[in-house]
Each structure stands twice: as C-alpha cells, then as structure tokens.
Coordinates of C-alpha atoms in Angstrom, one line a residue:
N966 CA 287.1 147.3 87.0
A967 CA 287.6 146.8 83.3
R968 CA 283.9 145.4 83.1
L969 CA 282.6 148.3 85.0
R970 CA 284.4 150.6 82.4
A971 CA 283.1 148.7 79.6
Q972 CA 279.7 148.9 80.7
V973 CA 280.0 152.8 81.3
Q974 CA 281.4 153.1 77.8
A975 CA 278.6 151.4 76.3
L976 CA 276.2 153.4 78.3
G977 CA 277.9 156.5 77.1
T978 CA 277.7 155.3 73.4
Q979 CA 274.1 154.5 73.9
L980 CA 273.3 157.9 75.5
K981 CA 275.0 159.7 72.6
M982 CA 273.3 157.7 69.9
A983 CA 269.8 158.5 71.6
E984 CA 270.7 162.3 72.0
S985 CA 271.5 162.4 68.1
E986 CA 268.4 160.7 67.3
N987 CA 266.2 162.7 69.7
E988 CA 267.8 165.8 68.4
R989 CA 267.2 164.9 64.7
L990 CA 263.5 164.2 65.7
R991 CA 263.1 167.3 67.7
R992 CA 264.5 169.4 64.7
D993 CA 262.0 167.7 62.3
N994 CA 259.1 168.4 64.7
V995 CA 260.2 172.0 65.4
Q996 CA 260.5 172.8 61.6
A997 CA 257.1 171.2 61.0
L998 CA 255.5 173.0 63.7
I999 CA 257.2 176.4 62.4
A1000 CA 256.2 176.0 59.0
R1001 CA 252.4 176.1 60.1
A1002 CA 253.1 178.8 63.1
P1003 CA 251.7 182.1 61.9
M1004 CA 253.8 185.7 62.2
L1005 CA 252.3 187.9 64.8
G1006 CA 249.2 189.8 63.5
E1007 CA 245.9 189.2 62.2
G1008 CA 244.5 185.7 62.3
I1009 CA 246.5 184.7 65.6
E1010 CA 243.1 183.3 67.1
E1011 CA 242.3 181.3 64.1
S1012 CA 245.7 179.9 64.0
H1013 CA 245.5 178.9 67.7
R1014 CA 242.6 176.8 66.8
Q1015 CA 244.1 175.1 64.0
V1016 CA 247.7 174.4 64.9
Q1017 CA 248.0 171.0 66.3
S1018 CA 250.5 170.6 69.3
L1019 CA 253.4 168.2 68.6
T1020 CA 254.6 166.2 71.5
L1021 CA 258.1 164.7 71.5
L1022 CA 258.1 161.6 73.8
S1023 CA 261.4 161.0 75.9
Q1024 CA 262.9 157.7 75.7
P1025 CA 262.4 155.7 79.1
K1026 CA 266.1 154.3 79.2
V1027 CA 267.6 158.1 79.1
I1028 CA 265.2 159.3 81.8
K1029 CA 266.2 156.6 83.8
L1030 CA 270.0 157.4 83.4
Q1031 CA 269.5 161.0 83.8
G1032 CA 267.4 160.8 87.0
T1033 CA 265.9 164.1 87.9
A1034 CA 268.4 166.2 86.0
Q1035 CA 267.2 168.4 83.3
H1036 CA 268.2 167.1 79.8
T1037 CA 267.2 167.8 76.4
L1038 CA 265.8 164.4 75.7
Q1039 CA 263.2 165.1 78.7
M1040 CA 262.0 168.6 77.1
A1041 CA 258.7 168.3 75.2
I1042 CA 257.4 170.5 72.7
T1043 CA 253.7 171.1 73.5
Y1044 CA 252.9 174.6 72.3
P1045 CA 251.7 176.3 69.1
L1046 CA 254.4 178.7 68.3
V1047 CA 254.5 182.2 67.0
A1048 CA 257.2 184.5 65.5
V1049 CA 257.5 188.2 65.9
P1050 CA 258.6 190.2 62.9
E1051 CA 258.9 193.4 64.9
L1052 CA 261.9 191.9 66.6
Q1053 CA 264.0 191.2 63.6
G1054 CA 267.5 192.9 64.2
T1055 CA 267.2 192.4 67.9
A1056 CA 268.5 189.4 70.2
L1057 CA 265.1 187.9 69.5
G1058 CA 264.8 188.2 66.0
E1059 CA 265.5 184.6 65.2
V1060 CA 263.3 183.2 68.3
W1061 CA 260.0 181.7 68.5
F1062 CA 257.2 181.9 71.5
P1063 CA 254.5 179.9 72.7
V1064 CA 251.1 181.1 71.8
D1065 CA 249.5 180.0 75.2
W1066 CA 250.7 181.6 78.6
D1067 CA 248.8 183.5 80.9
G1068 CA 251.7 184.6 83.2
R1069 CA 250.5 182.2 86.2
S1070 CA 253.3 179.5 85.5
L1071 CA 257.0 180.5 85.7
A1072 CA 258.6 178.0 83.6
I1073 CA 257.7 176.0 80.3
G1074 CA 259.1 172.3 80.1
G1075 CA 259.3 171.7 83.9
A1076 CA 262.1 174.2 84.8
C1077 CA 260.6 174.5 88.2
T1078 CA 258.9 172.1 90.7
P1079 CA 255.5 173.3 91.8
K1080 CA 257.0 173.9 95.3
A1081 CA 259.8 175.8 94.0
E1082 CA 257.6 178.1 91.9
Q1083 CA 255.2 178.6 94.8
M1084 CA 258.2 179.8 96.6
L1085 CA 259.6 181.9 93.7
R1086 CA 256.1 183.5 93.5
R1087 CA 256.2 184.9 97.0
K1088 CA 259.6 186.1 96.8
L1089 CA 260.4 187.6 93.3
N1090 CA 259.9 191.3 92.9
C1091 CA 259.7 191.1 89.2
L1092 CA 256.5 189.0 89.4
S1093 CA 254.7 191.6 91.6
P1094 CA 255.9 194.9 90.1
E1095 CA 253.0 197.1 92.1
A1096 CA 252.9 194.9 95.2
R1097 CA 256.3 194.5 96.6
P1098 CA 256.8 191.0 98.4
S1099 CA 257.2 191.3 102.2
T1100 CA 260.3 189.2 101.9
G1101 CA 262.7 191.9 101.4
P1102 CA 264.3 193.4 98.1
F1103 CA 266.9 190.4 97.5
A1104 CA 265.0 187.7 98.7
G1105 CA 264.0 186.7 95.3
K1106 CA 267.7 187.0 94.1
N1107 CA 268.9 184.6 96.9
A1108 CA 266.3 182.0 96.1
L1109 CA 267.0 182.0 92.5
E1110 CA 270.8 181.5 93.4
S1111 CA 269.9 178.8 95.7
L1112 CA 267.9 177.0 93.0
R1113 CA 270.6 177.2 90.6
T1114 CA 273.0 175.2 92.4
S1115 CA 270.8 172.0 91.9
N1116 CA 268.8 172.9 88.7
G1117 CA 270.7 174.4 85.6
S1118 CA 267.5 175.4 83.8
P1119 CA 268.5 178.6 81.6
V1120 CA 265.0 179.9 82.8
L1121 CA 266.5 180.6 86.2
Q1122 CA 269.2 182.8 84.3
L1123 CA 266.3 184.8 82.7
L1124 CA 264.4 185.2 86.2
L1125 CA 267.9 186.4 87.7
A1126 CA 268.0 188.9 84.7
L1127 CA 264.6 190.3 85.5
E1128 CA 265.0 190.3 89.3
L1129 CA 268.3 192.2 89.2
A1130 CA 267.0 194.7 86.5
E1131 CA 266.1 197.4 88.9
H1132 CA 269.4 197.0 91.2
D1133 CA 272.2 195.7 88.9
L1134 CA 271.7 196.4 85.4
E1135 CA 275.0 195.0 84.4
Q1136 CA 274.6 191.7 86.2
A1137 CA 271.0 191.6 84.7
Q1138 CA 272.5 192.1 81.3
E1139 CA 275.0 189.3 81.9
H1140 CA 272.3 186.8 82.9
L1141 CA 270.0 187.8 80.2
S1142 CA 273.0 187.2 77.6
T1143 CA 273.7 183.9 79.1
Y1144 CA 270.0 183.0 78.7
L1145 CA 269.9 184.1 75.1
G1146 CA 273.0 182.2 74.4
S1147 CA 271.2 178.9 75.4
L1148 CA 268.8 179.4 72.6
T1149 CA 270.1 177.1 70.0
A1150 CA 269.1 177.2 66.3
A1151 CA 267.4 173.8 66.7
T1152 CA 265.2 174.8 69.8
A1153 CA 265.1 178.5 69.5
I1154 CA 261.9 178.6 71.7
A1155 CA 262.1 181.2 74.1
H1156 CA 260.2 181.9 77.5
P1157 CA 257.6 184.7 77.3
L1158 CA 259.3 186.5 80.2
C1159 CA 262.2 187.0 77.6
L1160 CA 260.3 189.8 76.0
L1161 CA 259.9 191.5 79.3
A1162 CA 263.5 191.1 80.3
L1163 CA 264.6 192.5 76.9
S1164 CA 262.2 195.6 77.1
R1165 CA 263.5 196.3 80.7
I1166 CA 267.1 195.5 80.4
N1167 CA 268.0 196.6 76.8
S1168 CA 265.2 199.1 76.3
E1169 CA 263.6 197.5 73.6
A1170 CA 260.1 199.0 73.0
P1171 CA 259.2 196.5 70.4
A1172 CA 259.6 193.5 72.9
L1173 CA 257.3 195.3 75.4
A1174 CA 254.7 195.9 72.7
A1175 CA 254.9 192.3 71.6
F1176 CA 254.5 191.1 75.1
F1177 CA 251.3 193.0 75.5
K1178 CA 249.9 191.8 72.3
L1179 CA 250.9 188.0 72.7
Y1180 CA 250.2 187.7 76.2
P1181 CA 247.6 190.3 77.6
D1182 CA 246.6 188.3 80.6
A1183 CA 250.2 188.0 81.7
A1184 CA 250.8 191.7 80.9
R1185 CA 247.9 192.7 83.4
L1186 CA 249.6 190.7 86.0
L1187 CA 253.3 191.4 85.5
T1188 CA 253.9 194.8 84.0
T1189 CA 254.3 198.2 86.1
A1190 CA 251.7 201.0 85.7
A1191 CA 254.3 202.8 83.7
E1192 CA 254.9 200.0 81.2
K1193 CA 251.0 199.7 80.6
R1194 CA 250.7 203.6 80.1
G1195 CA 253.7 203.5 77.9
T1196 CA 252.2 200.8 75.9
Q1197 CA 248.9 202.6 75.6
C1198 CA 250.7 205.7 74.5
Q1199 CA 252.4 203.7 71.7
R1200 CA 249.0 202.4 70.5
T1201 CA 247.5 206.0 70.7
G1202 CA 250.4 207.7 69.0
A1203 CA 251.2 209.6 72.5
G1204 CA 247.9 211.4 72.1
A1205 CA 247.9 212.0 68.4
G1206 CA 246.1 209.8 65.7
P1207 CA 242.8 207.8 65.7
S1208 CA 241.6 206.5 69.2
P1209 CA 242.1 203.1 70.5
A1210 CA 239.8 200.5 69.4
A1211 CA 236.8 200.1 71.6
P1212 CA 236.6 197.1 73.9
A1213 CA 235.1 193.8 72.2
F1214 CA 232.2 194.0 74.8
S1215 CA 231.2 197.7 73.8
S1216 CA 231.4 196.7 70.0
A1217 CA 229.4 193.6 70.8
W1218 CA 226.7 195.7 72.6
K1219 CA 226.6 198.3 69.8
E1220 CA 226.0 195.4 67.3
L1221 CA 223.2 194.2 69.4
K1222 CA 221.5 197.5 69.7
D1223 CA 221.8 198.1 66.0
A1224 CA 220.5 194.6 65.1
H1225 CA 217.7 194.3 67.4
S1226 CA 216.5 197.8 68.2
C1227 CA 217.0 197.1 71.9
A1228 CA 218.0 199.5 74.7
S1229 CA 219.1 199.0 78.4
A1230 CA 220.1 202.1 80.4
A1231 CA 221.5 199.6 83.0
M1232 CA 223.7 198.1 80.3
E1233 CA 225.0 201.6 79.4
E1234 CA 225.6 202.3 83.1
L1235 CA 227.7 199.1 83.7
L1236 CA 229.7 199.7 80.6
R1237 CA 230.8 203.2 81.9
L1238 CA 232.2 201.8 85.2
T1239 CA 235.8 201.5 85.7
G1240 CA 237.5 198.0 85.1
L1241 CA 235.3 194.9 85.4
Q1242 CA 236.2 193.8 81.8
K1243 CA 235.3 190.2 82.3
V1244 CA 232.0 191.1 84.1
K1245 CA 231.1 193.6 81.2
E1246 CA 231.6 190.8 78.6
S1247 CA 229.6 188.3 80.6
C1248 CA 226.4 190.6 80.7
V1249 CA 226.6 191.5 77.3
Q1250 CA 226.8 187.8 76.5
M1251 CA 223.8 187.2 78.8
F1252 CA 221.7 189.9 76.9
K1253 CA 222.5 188.2 73.5
V1254 CA 221.5 184.9 74.9
A1255 CA 218.2 186.4 76.2
L1256 CA 217.4 188.1 72.7
R1257 CA 217.8 184.8 71.0
L1258 CA 215.8 183.0 73.4
K1259 CA 212.9 185.6 72.8
M1260 CA 213.3 184.5 69.0
M1261 CA 212.8 180.9 69.6
P1262 CA 209.3 179.1 69.6
P1263 CA 207.9 178.7 73.3
E1264 CA 208.5 175.1 73.3
A1265 CA 212.0 175.2 72.1
R1266 CA 212.6 178.2 74.5
K1267 CA 211.4 176.2 77.7
A1268 CA 213.6 173.0 76.4
N1269 CA 216.8 175.3 76.1
A1270 CA 216.3 177.9 78.8
P1271 CA 219.8 178.1 80.5
S1272 CA 220.3 179.0 84.3
F1273 CA 220.6 182.6 84.9
N1274 CA 222.0 182.1 88.5
L1275 CA 225.3 183.7 89.1
C1276 CA 228.2 183.8 91.4
F1277 CA 230.2 186.7 91.9
L1278 CA 233.7 186.2 93.3
G1279 CA 236.5 188.6 94.3
N1280 CA 237.7 191.1 96.9
P1281 CA 235.5 193.9 98.7
G1282 CA 235.1 197.1 97.0
T1283 CA 235.1 195.4 93.4
G1284 CA 231.3 196.5 92.6
K1285 CA 229.8 193.1 93.2
T1286 CA 226.6 194.9 94.9
T1287 CA 226.8 197.5 92.3
V1288 CA 226.8 195.2 89.6
A1289 CA 224.1 192.9 91.1
R1290 CA 221.7 195.7 91.0
L1291 CA 222.5 196.6 87.4
V1292 CA 222.1 192.8 86.3
A1293 CA 218.5 192.8 87.9
R1294 CA 217.9 195.8 85.6
I1295 CA 219.6 194.2 82.7
L1296 CA 217.8 190.9 83.0
H1297 CA 214.2 192.8 83.2
D1298 CA 215.4 194.8 80.1
S1299 CA 216.2 191.8 78.1
G1300 CA 213.0 190.2 79.0
I1301 CA 214.4 187.3 80.8
R1302 CA 212.8 188.5 84.1
S1303 CA 209.4 190.2 84.2
K1304 CA 210.1 192.4 87.2
E1305 CA 212.9 195.0 87.9
L1306 CA 213.5 193.6 91.3
I1307 CA 216.3 192.7 93.6
V1308 CA 216.1 191.3 97.2
E1309 CA 219.3 191.7 99.1
C1310 CA 220.4 189.9 102.2
T1311 CA 223.6 188.5 103.7
A1312 CA 224.2 184.8 104.6
Q1313 CA 224.6 185.7 108.3
K1314 CA 221.2 187.5 108.4
L1315 CA 219.4 184.6 106.4
K1316 CA 220.9 182.2 109.2
D1317 CA 219.9 184.5 112.2
D1318 CA 216.4 185.0 110.6
G1319 CA 215.8 181.3 109.7
V1320 CA 214.6 179.3 106.9
G1321 CA 211.1 180.4 107.2
D1322 CA 212.1 183.9 106.6
F1323 CA 214.4 182.8 103.8
R1324 CA 211.4 181.4 102.1
K1325 CA 209.4 184.8 102.4
K1326 CA 212.6 186.5 100.8
V1327 CA 212.3 184.0 97.9
K1328 CA 208.6 184.5 97.3
E1329 CA 209.2 188.2 97.4
A1330 CA 212.2 188.1 94.7
M1331 CA 210.3 185.6 92.4
D1332 CA 210.3 187.1 88.8
G1333 CA 213.4 189.0 89.8
V1334 CA 216.8 188.5 91.6
L1335 CA 217.8 187.3 94.9
F1336 CA 221.1 188.6 96.0
I1337 CA 223.2 186.8 99.0
D1338 CA 226.1 188.5 99.8
E1339 CA 229.2 186.8 101.7
A1340 CA 227.2 183.4 100.8
Y1341 CA 230.1 181.4 102.3
D1342 CA 228.7 182.1 105.6
L1343 CA 226.0 179.7 105.1
D1344 CA 228.6 177.2 106.0
P1345 CA 226.2 174.1 105.9
A1346 CA 228.8 171.8 107.0
G1347 CA 229.9 173.8 110.1
D1348 CA 226.7 175.6 111.0
F1349 CA 223.3 173.8 111.4
K1350 CA 221.2 177.2 110.8
G1351 CA 222.9 177.3 107.3
K1352 CA 222.3 173.7 106.2
P1353 CA 218.5 173.9 105.6
I1354 CA 218.8 177.3 103.6
V1355 CA 221.4 175.9 101.4
N1356 CA 219.3 172.7 100.8
E1357 CA 216.5 175.3 99.9
L1358 CA 219.1 176.9 97.4
L1359 CA 219.9 173.5 95.6
T1360 CA 216.1 173.1 94.9
L1361 CA 215.5 176.7 93.9
S1362 CA 218.5 177.0 91.5
E1363 CA 217.2 174.2 89.4
N1364 CA 213.5 174.2 89.7
E1365 CA 212.7 177.9 89.7
R1366 CA 215.4 178.9 87.1
D1367 CA 212.9 180.0 84.5
R1368 CA 211.5 182.6 87.3
L1369 CA 214.2 183.5 89.7
T1370 CA 217.9 184.6 89.2
I1371 CA 220.0 183.7 92.4
I1372 CA 223.3 185.9 92.6
L1373 CA 225.8 184.6 95.6
A1374 CA 228.8 186.7 96.1
G1375 CA 232.3 186.2 98.4
Y1376 CA 235.7 185.2 98.4
E1377 CA 236.6 182.5 96.0
D1378 CA 238.5 180.1 98.3
E1379 CA 235.7 180.5 101.1
M1380 CA 233.0 179.9 98.6
N1381 CA 234.6 176.6 97.4
A1382 CA 235.7 175.3 100.8
K1383 CA 232.4 176.5 102.9
L1384 CA 229.7 176.4 100.5
F1385 CA 230.3 174.3 97.1
A1386 CA 232.2 171.5 98.8
Y1387 CA 229.0 170.8 100.8
N1388 CA 227.1 169.5 97.5
E1389 CA 228.9 169.0 94.1
G1390 CA 225.7 170.0 92.2
L1391 CA 225.3 173.5 93.7
K1392 CA 228.4 174.7 92.1
S1393 CA 227.3 173.6 88.7
R1394 CA 224.1 175.5 88.9
F1395 CA 225.8 178.9 89.0
Q1396 CA 227.8 180.8 86.3
E1397 CA 230.9 182.0 88.1
I1398 CA 231.9 185.7 87.2
Y1399 CA 235.5 186.8 88.7
F1400 CA 235.6 190.4 89.9
E1401 CA 239.3 191.3 89.6
D1402 CA 241.0 194.0 91.7
F1403 CA 241.5 197.1 90.1
D1404 CA 244.9 197.9 88.7
E1405 CA 246.8 201.3 89.2
A1406 CA 245.4 203.2 86.5
E1407 CA 241.7 202.1 87.4
L1408 CA 242.3 202.9 91.1
L1409 CA 243.6 206.3 90.1
Q1410 CA 240.5 206.9 87.9
I1411 CA 238.2 206.0 90.9
W1412 CA 240.4 208.4 93.1
C1413 CA 239.8 211.2 90.9
A1414 CA 236.0 210.6 90.5
M1415 CA 235.6 210.3 94.2
Q1416 CA 238.0 213.6 94.8
K1417 CA 235.9 215.4 92.2
E1418 CA 232.5 214.2 93.8
K1419 CA 233.5 215.6 97.2
G1420 CA 234.6 218.9 95.6
W1421 CA 238.4 218.7 96.3
T1422 CA 241.5 219.9 94.4
M1423 CA 245.2 219.0 94.7
A1424 CA 248.0 221.4 95.8
D1425 CA 250.3 219.0 93.9
P1426 CA 249.0 216.9 90.7
R1427 CA 251.3 214.0 91.7
L1428 CA 249.5 213.4 95.0
A1429 CA 246.7 211.2 93.5
G1430 CA 249.2 209.0 91.8
V1431 CA 251.3 208.9 95.1
A1432 CA 248.4 207.8 97.0
V1433 CA 247.2 205.1 94.6
R1434 CA 250.6 203.5 94.4
R1435 CA 250.5 203.1 98.0
L1436 CA 247.2 201.5 97.7
V1437 CA 248.1 199.2 94.8
K1438 CA 250.8 197.3 96.9
G1439 CA 247.8 195.4 98.7
A1440 CA 246.1 194.5 95.5
N1441 CA 245.7 190.8 94.5
R1442 CA 245.7 189.8 97.8
K1443 CA 242.7 188.4 99.8
G1444 CA 240.8 191.3 101.6
F1445 CA 242.0 194.2 99.6
G1446 CA 239.2 196.9 99.5
N1447 CA 239.7 198.3 96.1
A1448 CA 237.3 201.2 95.5
R1449 CA 236.4 200.9 99.5
E1450 CA 239.8 201.4 100.3
V1451 CA 240.1 204.4 97.8
R1452 CA 237.3 206.0 99.9
K1453 CA 238.8 205.3 103.1
R1454 CA 242.0 206.7 102.3
L1455 CA 240.4 210.0 100.5
E1456 CA 238.3 210.5 103.7
Q1457 CA 241.5 210.1 105.9
A1458 CA 243.2 213.0 103.7
T1459 CA 240.1 215.1 103.9
A1460 CA 240.0 214.5 107.7
R1461 CA 243.6 215.7 108.0
A1462 CA 242.9 218.7 106.0
F1463 CA 240.0 220.0 108.1
N1464 CA 242.3 219.8 111.0
R1465 CA 245.1 221.8 109.5
P1466 CA 245.2 225.3 111.1
N1467 CA 245.6 227.0 107.7
F1468 CA 242.6 225.1 106.2
D1469 CA 240.5 227.5 103.9
P1470 CA 236.8 226.0 103.7
S1471 CA 236.5 228.1 100.6
R1472 CA 239.3 226.6 98.7
M1473 CA 239.0 222.9 99.6
V1474 CA 242.8 221.9 98.7
L1475 CA 244.4 218.8 99.6
E1476 CA 248.2 219.7 100.7
I1477 CA 250.9 217.1 100.4
P1478 CA 250.9 216.2 104.2
D1479 CA 247.2 215.5 104.1
V1480 CA 247.3 212.9 101.3
V1481 CA 250.9 211.4 101.9
G1482 CA 252.0 212.6 105.4
E1483 CA 254.8 214.8 106.2
D1484 CA 258.5 214.1 105.3
P1485 CA 259.5 211.9 108.1
R1486 CA 262.6 214.2 108.8
S1487 CA 259.9 216.8 110.0
N1488 CA 258.3 214.6 112.5
P1489 CA 259.1 216.4 115.7
K1490 CA 258.6 213.0 117.8
L1491 CA 261.1 211.4 115.7
Q1492 CA 263.3 214.4 116.0
A1493 CA 263.1 213.9 119.9
V1494 CA 264.1 210.3 119.9
V1495 CA 267.0 211.1 117.4
S1496 CA 268.3 214.0 119.5
E1497 CA 268.1 211.7 122.7
L1498 CA 270.1 209.0 120.8
C1499 CA 272.6 211.3 119.6
G1500 CA 273.1 212.6 123.1
K1501 CA 274.5 209.5 124.4
T1502 CA 278.1 209.0 125.2
G1503 CA 280.0 207.3 122.4
W1504 CA 277.8 205.1 120.0
G1505 CA 279.3 206.7 116.8
S1506 CA 278.5 204.1 114.5
I1507 CA 274.9 203.8 115.8
K1508 CA 274.2 207.4 115.6
K1509 CA 275.5 207.6 111.8
A1510 CA 273.5 204.2 111.0
V1511 CA 270.4 206.2 112.5
N1512 CA 271.0 209.4 110.7
D1513 CA 271.6 207.6 107.4
L1514 CA 268.3 205.8 108.0
V1515 CA 266.3 208.8 108.4
E1516 CA 268.1 210.4 105.4
L1517 CA 267.2 207.4 103.4
C1518 CA 263.4 207.6 104.4
G1519 CA 263.5 211.4 103.3
T1520 CA 265.1 210.4 100.0
N1521 CA 262.2 207.7 99.5
Y1522 CA 259.7 210.3 100.4
R1523 CA 261.0 212.3 97.6
R1524 CA 261.3 209.7 95.2
E1525 CA 257.6 208.5 96.1
L1526 CA 256.4 211.9 95.1
D1527 CA 258.4 211.9 91.8
G1528 CA 256.9 208.5 91.0
Q1529 CA 260.1 206.6 91.6
A1530 CA 260.5 203.2 93.0
P1531 CA 261.8 203.6 96.8
L1532 CA 265.4 202.3 97.6
P1533 CA 265.4 199.3 99.8
V1534 CA 265.5 199.7 103.5
F1535 CA 266.8 197.1 105.7
L1536 CA 265.3 197.2 109.3
N1537 CA 266.8 194.1 111.0
R1538 CA 269.9 194.9 113.0
M1539 CA 272.5 193.0 115.0
F1540 CA 273.9 194.9 118.3
L1541 CA 277.4 193.6 119.2
G1542 CA 279.2 194.7 122.1
N1543 CA 280.2 194.2 125.8
P1544 CA 277.8 194.2 128.5
G1545 CA 277.0 197.6 129.9
T1546 CA 277.5 199.4 126.5
G1547 CA 273.9 200.4 126.1
K1548 CA 272.5 197.7 123.8
T1549 CA 269.3 197.2 125.5
T1550 CA 268.7 201.1 125.7
C1551 CA 269.7 201.3 122.0
A1552 CA 267.2 198.9 121.1
K1553 CA 264.3 200.7 123.0
L1554 CA 265.3 203.8 121.1
Y1555 CA 265.5 201.9 117.7
G1556 CA 261.9 200.7 118.1
Q1557 CA 260.7 204.2 118.6
I1558 CA 262.6 205.4 115.8
L1559 CA 261.0 202.9 113.6
K1560 CA 257.6 203.7 114.9
H1561 CA 258.1 207.4 114.1
L1562 CA 259.3 206.5 110.5
N1563 CA 255.9 204.6 110.1
F1564 CA 257.6 201.2 109.8
L1565 CA 256.2 200.0 113.1
S1566 CA 252.6 200.6 114.6
K1567 CA 253.6 200.6 118.1
G1568 CA 257.5 200.5 118.5
D1569 CA 257.4 198.5 121.6
V1570 CA 260.3 196.3 122.3
V1571 CA 260.1 193.0 123.7
I1572 CA 263.2 191.8 125.5
K1573 CA 264.2 188.1 125.6
T1574 CA 267.4 186.1 126.3
A1575 CA 268.4 183.1 124.7

C-alpha cells in the first residue's frame, strides 16, 4: 500500500508539472497567434490565407493517464483566430473566435464523438430553427443532459443554453453563464455558437450581426427567418439609407460586361431568379473562363480547354431543369458552344429506348447541351440496360468535351452511390454544382410571384407567411419539393377557394381557411367526437385533458397566424385503470380526435395485447 501511494503521488507530481508546462506553452502559442489575428473587418479573407495554424501536441504520457476524459492537455489550437470589436463591453468582449466554421460541426476540440454529434443533430431544436426535429420538444435537452453525465465539455453547457432559450430563459441564462465562466484568460477561445446564444438569450444584437458576418454559411443553416430579416434590416438601416451591396456574382457580371462589351440575356435571366447563389456564381465564372479562352491563340486554347460538363445536385423544385436550359443559352452567348441547343431526357427513358437511341440524341445535341435528369437511374451496376449508356458517357465526356456539354441532374447521395461509384473517373469529368433548398424568405418570394401570376390576392397579409413557414419545415431533407411544393400548396388553396359557397369570381381573394385551414375548434367532425367523449359517464380527467388539447391547438392556430412559434403538443398517452372502465373505447375516440386535429391522416387504432 505504501509503495502504491508513493507511485500515485509521483504520478500526481508528474501530471502537475506536465500541466504547468503545457499551460505555459499554450499561453505562448495563443499570444503569438492573437498578435497576428486581425480585428473583424476589412482584410479578413487576406488574413485567413496568411495566418498559419498553430498546433500544440499533447504529451502521450498524460493522454495515457487521462484515458478518454477531456483534459486541457488534449486540446489543440488549430484555428486562426479573430476578435470582434463590436462586442466590447459585452460578455464576449475579451473572447476570440475561430475564423473557419461552416456550422456543420457542433464542437471544436473533440467535445462530441461523431456518433454523439449525429444524434444531437437529429434531436436539437436549436440546430433546426425552421424545421423542427420530429423527436419532440425536449428530446435535445434530454440528450444533452445524458451526455453531460459522461462528458464535462463546456460546449454541452452552451448547447443546453441554446436549446432552452425558447422554453426556459432563466435556465438558459444559467447555462450560458456557466459556459462563459469556463473561458479562462489564457484560453479565451469561444465556440461560434456563443454569438448566437448571446443574441437569443441576452438580446445582444451586435453578437447576431457578428455571427452573420463571421460565419455566413452557418448563419444560413442555423438562424431563423426573423433573425435573417432582423440582420438585413440592421444592414439597410431598417429601410433607410443606401441599398445593400450587390452580390459578388452580380458585380462580377457587370465588370465582365463593361470590360468585354459582352451581353447575355440568359445570364441576366438567371441572375434574376430567386436564390441559387452558388449556381449563379458558377455560371458567371464559367462565362469569364470562356471569354479568356477566346483571347488565347488557337493552339493554347485547344491545349487548355476545360471541361464544361456539369452535374446538378439537389432536391426537386430547385430549378435544375430551368437552369440547364439557361446554361445552354449562356454557353452559346459566351462562344463555348456554336449552337443554342439543349436535348433533354431522363435516365429511365434512355434505358427504355436503348443505347442506339442514346447515340442519336448525342448526335442531335452535338455543339450544344445534353441534359439527363435523374441520372442516377442509369444505375450501371444494378441495371444491365444502363451499363452501356454509362460506358458511352465515359467516352463522350472526355473525347467530345470541346463540342458537347453534358449536364447530369439528381440527388447527391444517389448520384454517388448508383452512378459515380461505378467508375471513379466519371465523377472527375463533371463539375458539381449544388442546388440548395430555398429558405423561408426565398419561398415567400416564390409564393408571392406565383400568387400574383395567377391573379389572386390575400384577405389577410399574414397568410403567405404562415403557408411558407409550414412549407419550410420540410426543407433540407431529401425529397423536399421547394418551388414545386409552393405551387402544389397554392393550387390546393385556390381549389378550396373555388369550392367556397361565398366565392366571388370577380374578386379572386384567398381567405384564411383556403390557405391554412379552419381553426380546429370549428371543425364539426371534431366537435361531434368531442361531444361523444364528453357524453360518457365519468372520465372527468380524460374530458379535461381532451378539452385542454383542443384549446391548445386553437391557441397554436392563432400563434401561427401571428408568426409565433407553436407551443409544444404531447400526443402520447398512458391510459391507467381497472378493466371495464372504457380504456379501449377512449383510445378509439382519441384516435379520431387526433385525426380531426390534423395530427394523424387516418386515426385508426390498432389494438394489441402485451
């Protein structure tokens, strides 16, 4: 025992010495890095290229002693840092932030394992502000609390603060204060989400503005439509003062037109489309390349000719077909292709018609564009009819690159799994352009444009916003229909308007029930089922619970019209009681109630015994 105690004491002394040395090295590295880190403002991109990351290697003996526990000796500084002068005087006034963060990773320095991070991504409401996870309002909180039992990372405190901001502001403030207290003077490097938490919990507007400026990609993913609008208002002076700067691709296109006296009606049309920022940027760059190629001698142009084969990735309704048609015109306007021509087909049709017909289409599209939608359906490994067509594509995409542009379109995961996995060389021959789902503001713009085109007006100006907020809950998931979904919902609303007894064809006005449905409390079928339940003998607590549920749904209906987040609704129930008290009968009535409240599509109850 004495020998064991001596060994433990020796290890403790060794650990303290290592910690002291490590802290000194860390402080020196941080100070050196801070000395080179810029203040937020002009030149941030230049600094990002120049500042070299500093990595502090952990000592193997200490890692061995600590096992998997989080420890300061295991943390590495691998990010260029930036300070935010606008936050002077706030809780983050003396804090530094990493420059590189796109919002797709939750923790810096390994606070979460990949498996834990994937689980949190599914459950945290604060990471899906416009598309609530289907796991319940407190699933994220419970998951974080569970992780904290085995992981003492301060980042979990920060995530808890964000998750509770909407439901329990006092608790959220406590967790945020705990996280801020963990940022010591020697290592005051904060997680970027700290800016978002300070904005939502302490109403610090400069923190939100800094979040948008430092992390635009993350802001697009993680902020609400209201936060986006609020930041836009700050930038534009709430409608007063100068207009916001034009997007970079618009400025680049204007410079091209001025410098080369070029024109393209198709490019102008593309730049007027809603959203599609990355698509527009890629097309302007493509036009610029074409102009520079034309200025080169023929031999040099032929030797350096890039491939103009493209792969459009994204959900339906994001404009892939529309953009493909515009690209065909843009390629002709830029001189890359001699014909303003596009031949459109689907992969399934190509397989059905055979490789001979495919060769005819290629011949027809020569000197223009061949567009293959849902290209993953070629599935050369799984369908013998698609294999010869893909083999032809391999050859064409390389040998005919100076005369033919091939555009493939489809879901990213299926394109990789079914098409590009067949041959590694195929993917490298296509430039990938990702069509992101439209956000709430863009969907609202699309809704209003379609509504105006059809000649309808709204009885209540809030209706379009409500309809779009319902739509955007499905965004950023595979299969979300985007503009196609907007058209579908608008057509459903107009169909309901046509069927209204008081519809006036001369006015073409959409009423509240047409767009968002009736107040659930006004549903006669619901009233009938509730009346039947309330007519039962006894069941006092059940009747109260059902009436409370109906009233809560009515409250959420009003909140939705006012642009407020709905209150959480819990649908799972446990019926307790002796035999013969009506539990099965009550369950059947409850299923019908949920159906008429639009929580269930059928409302049927399947009865099983344990």
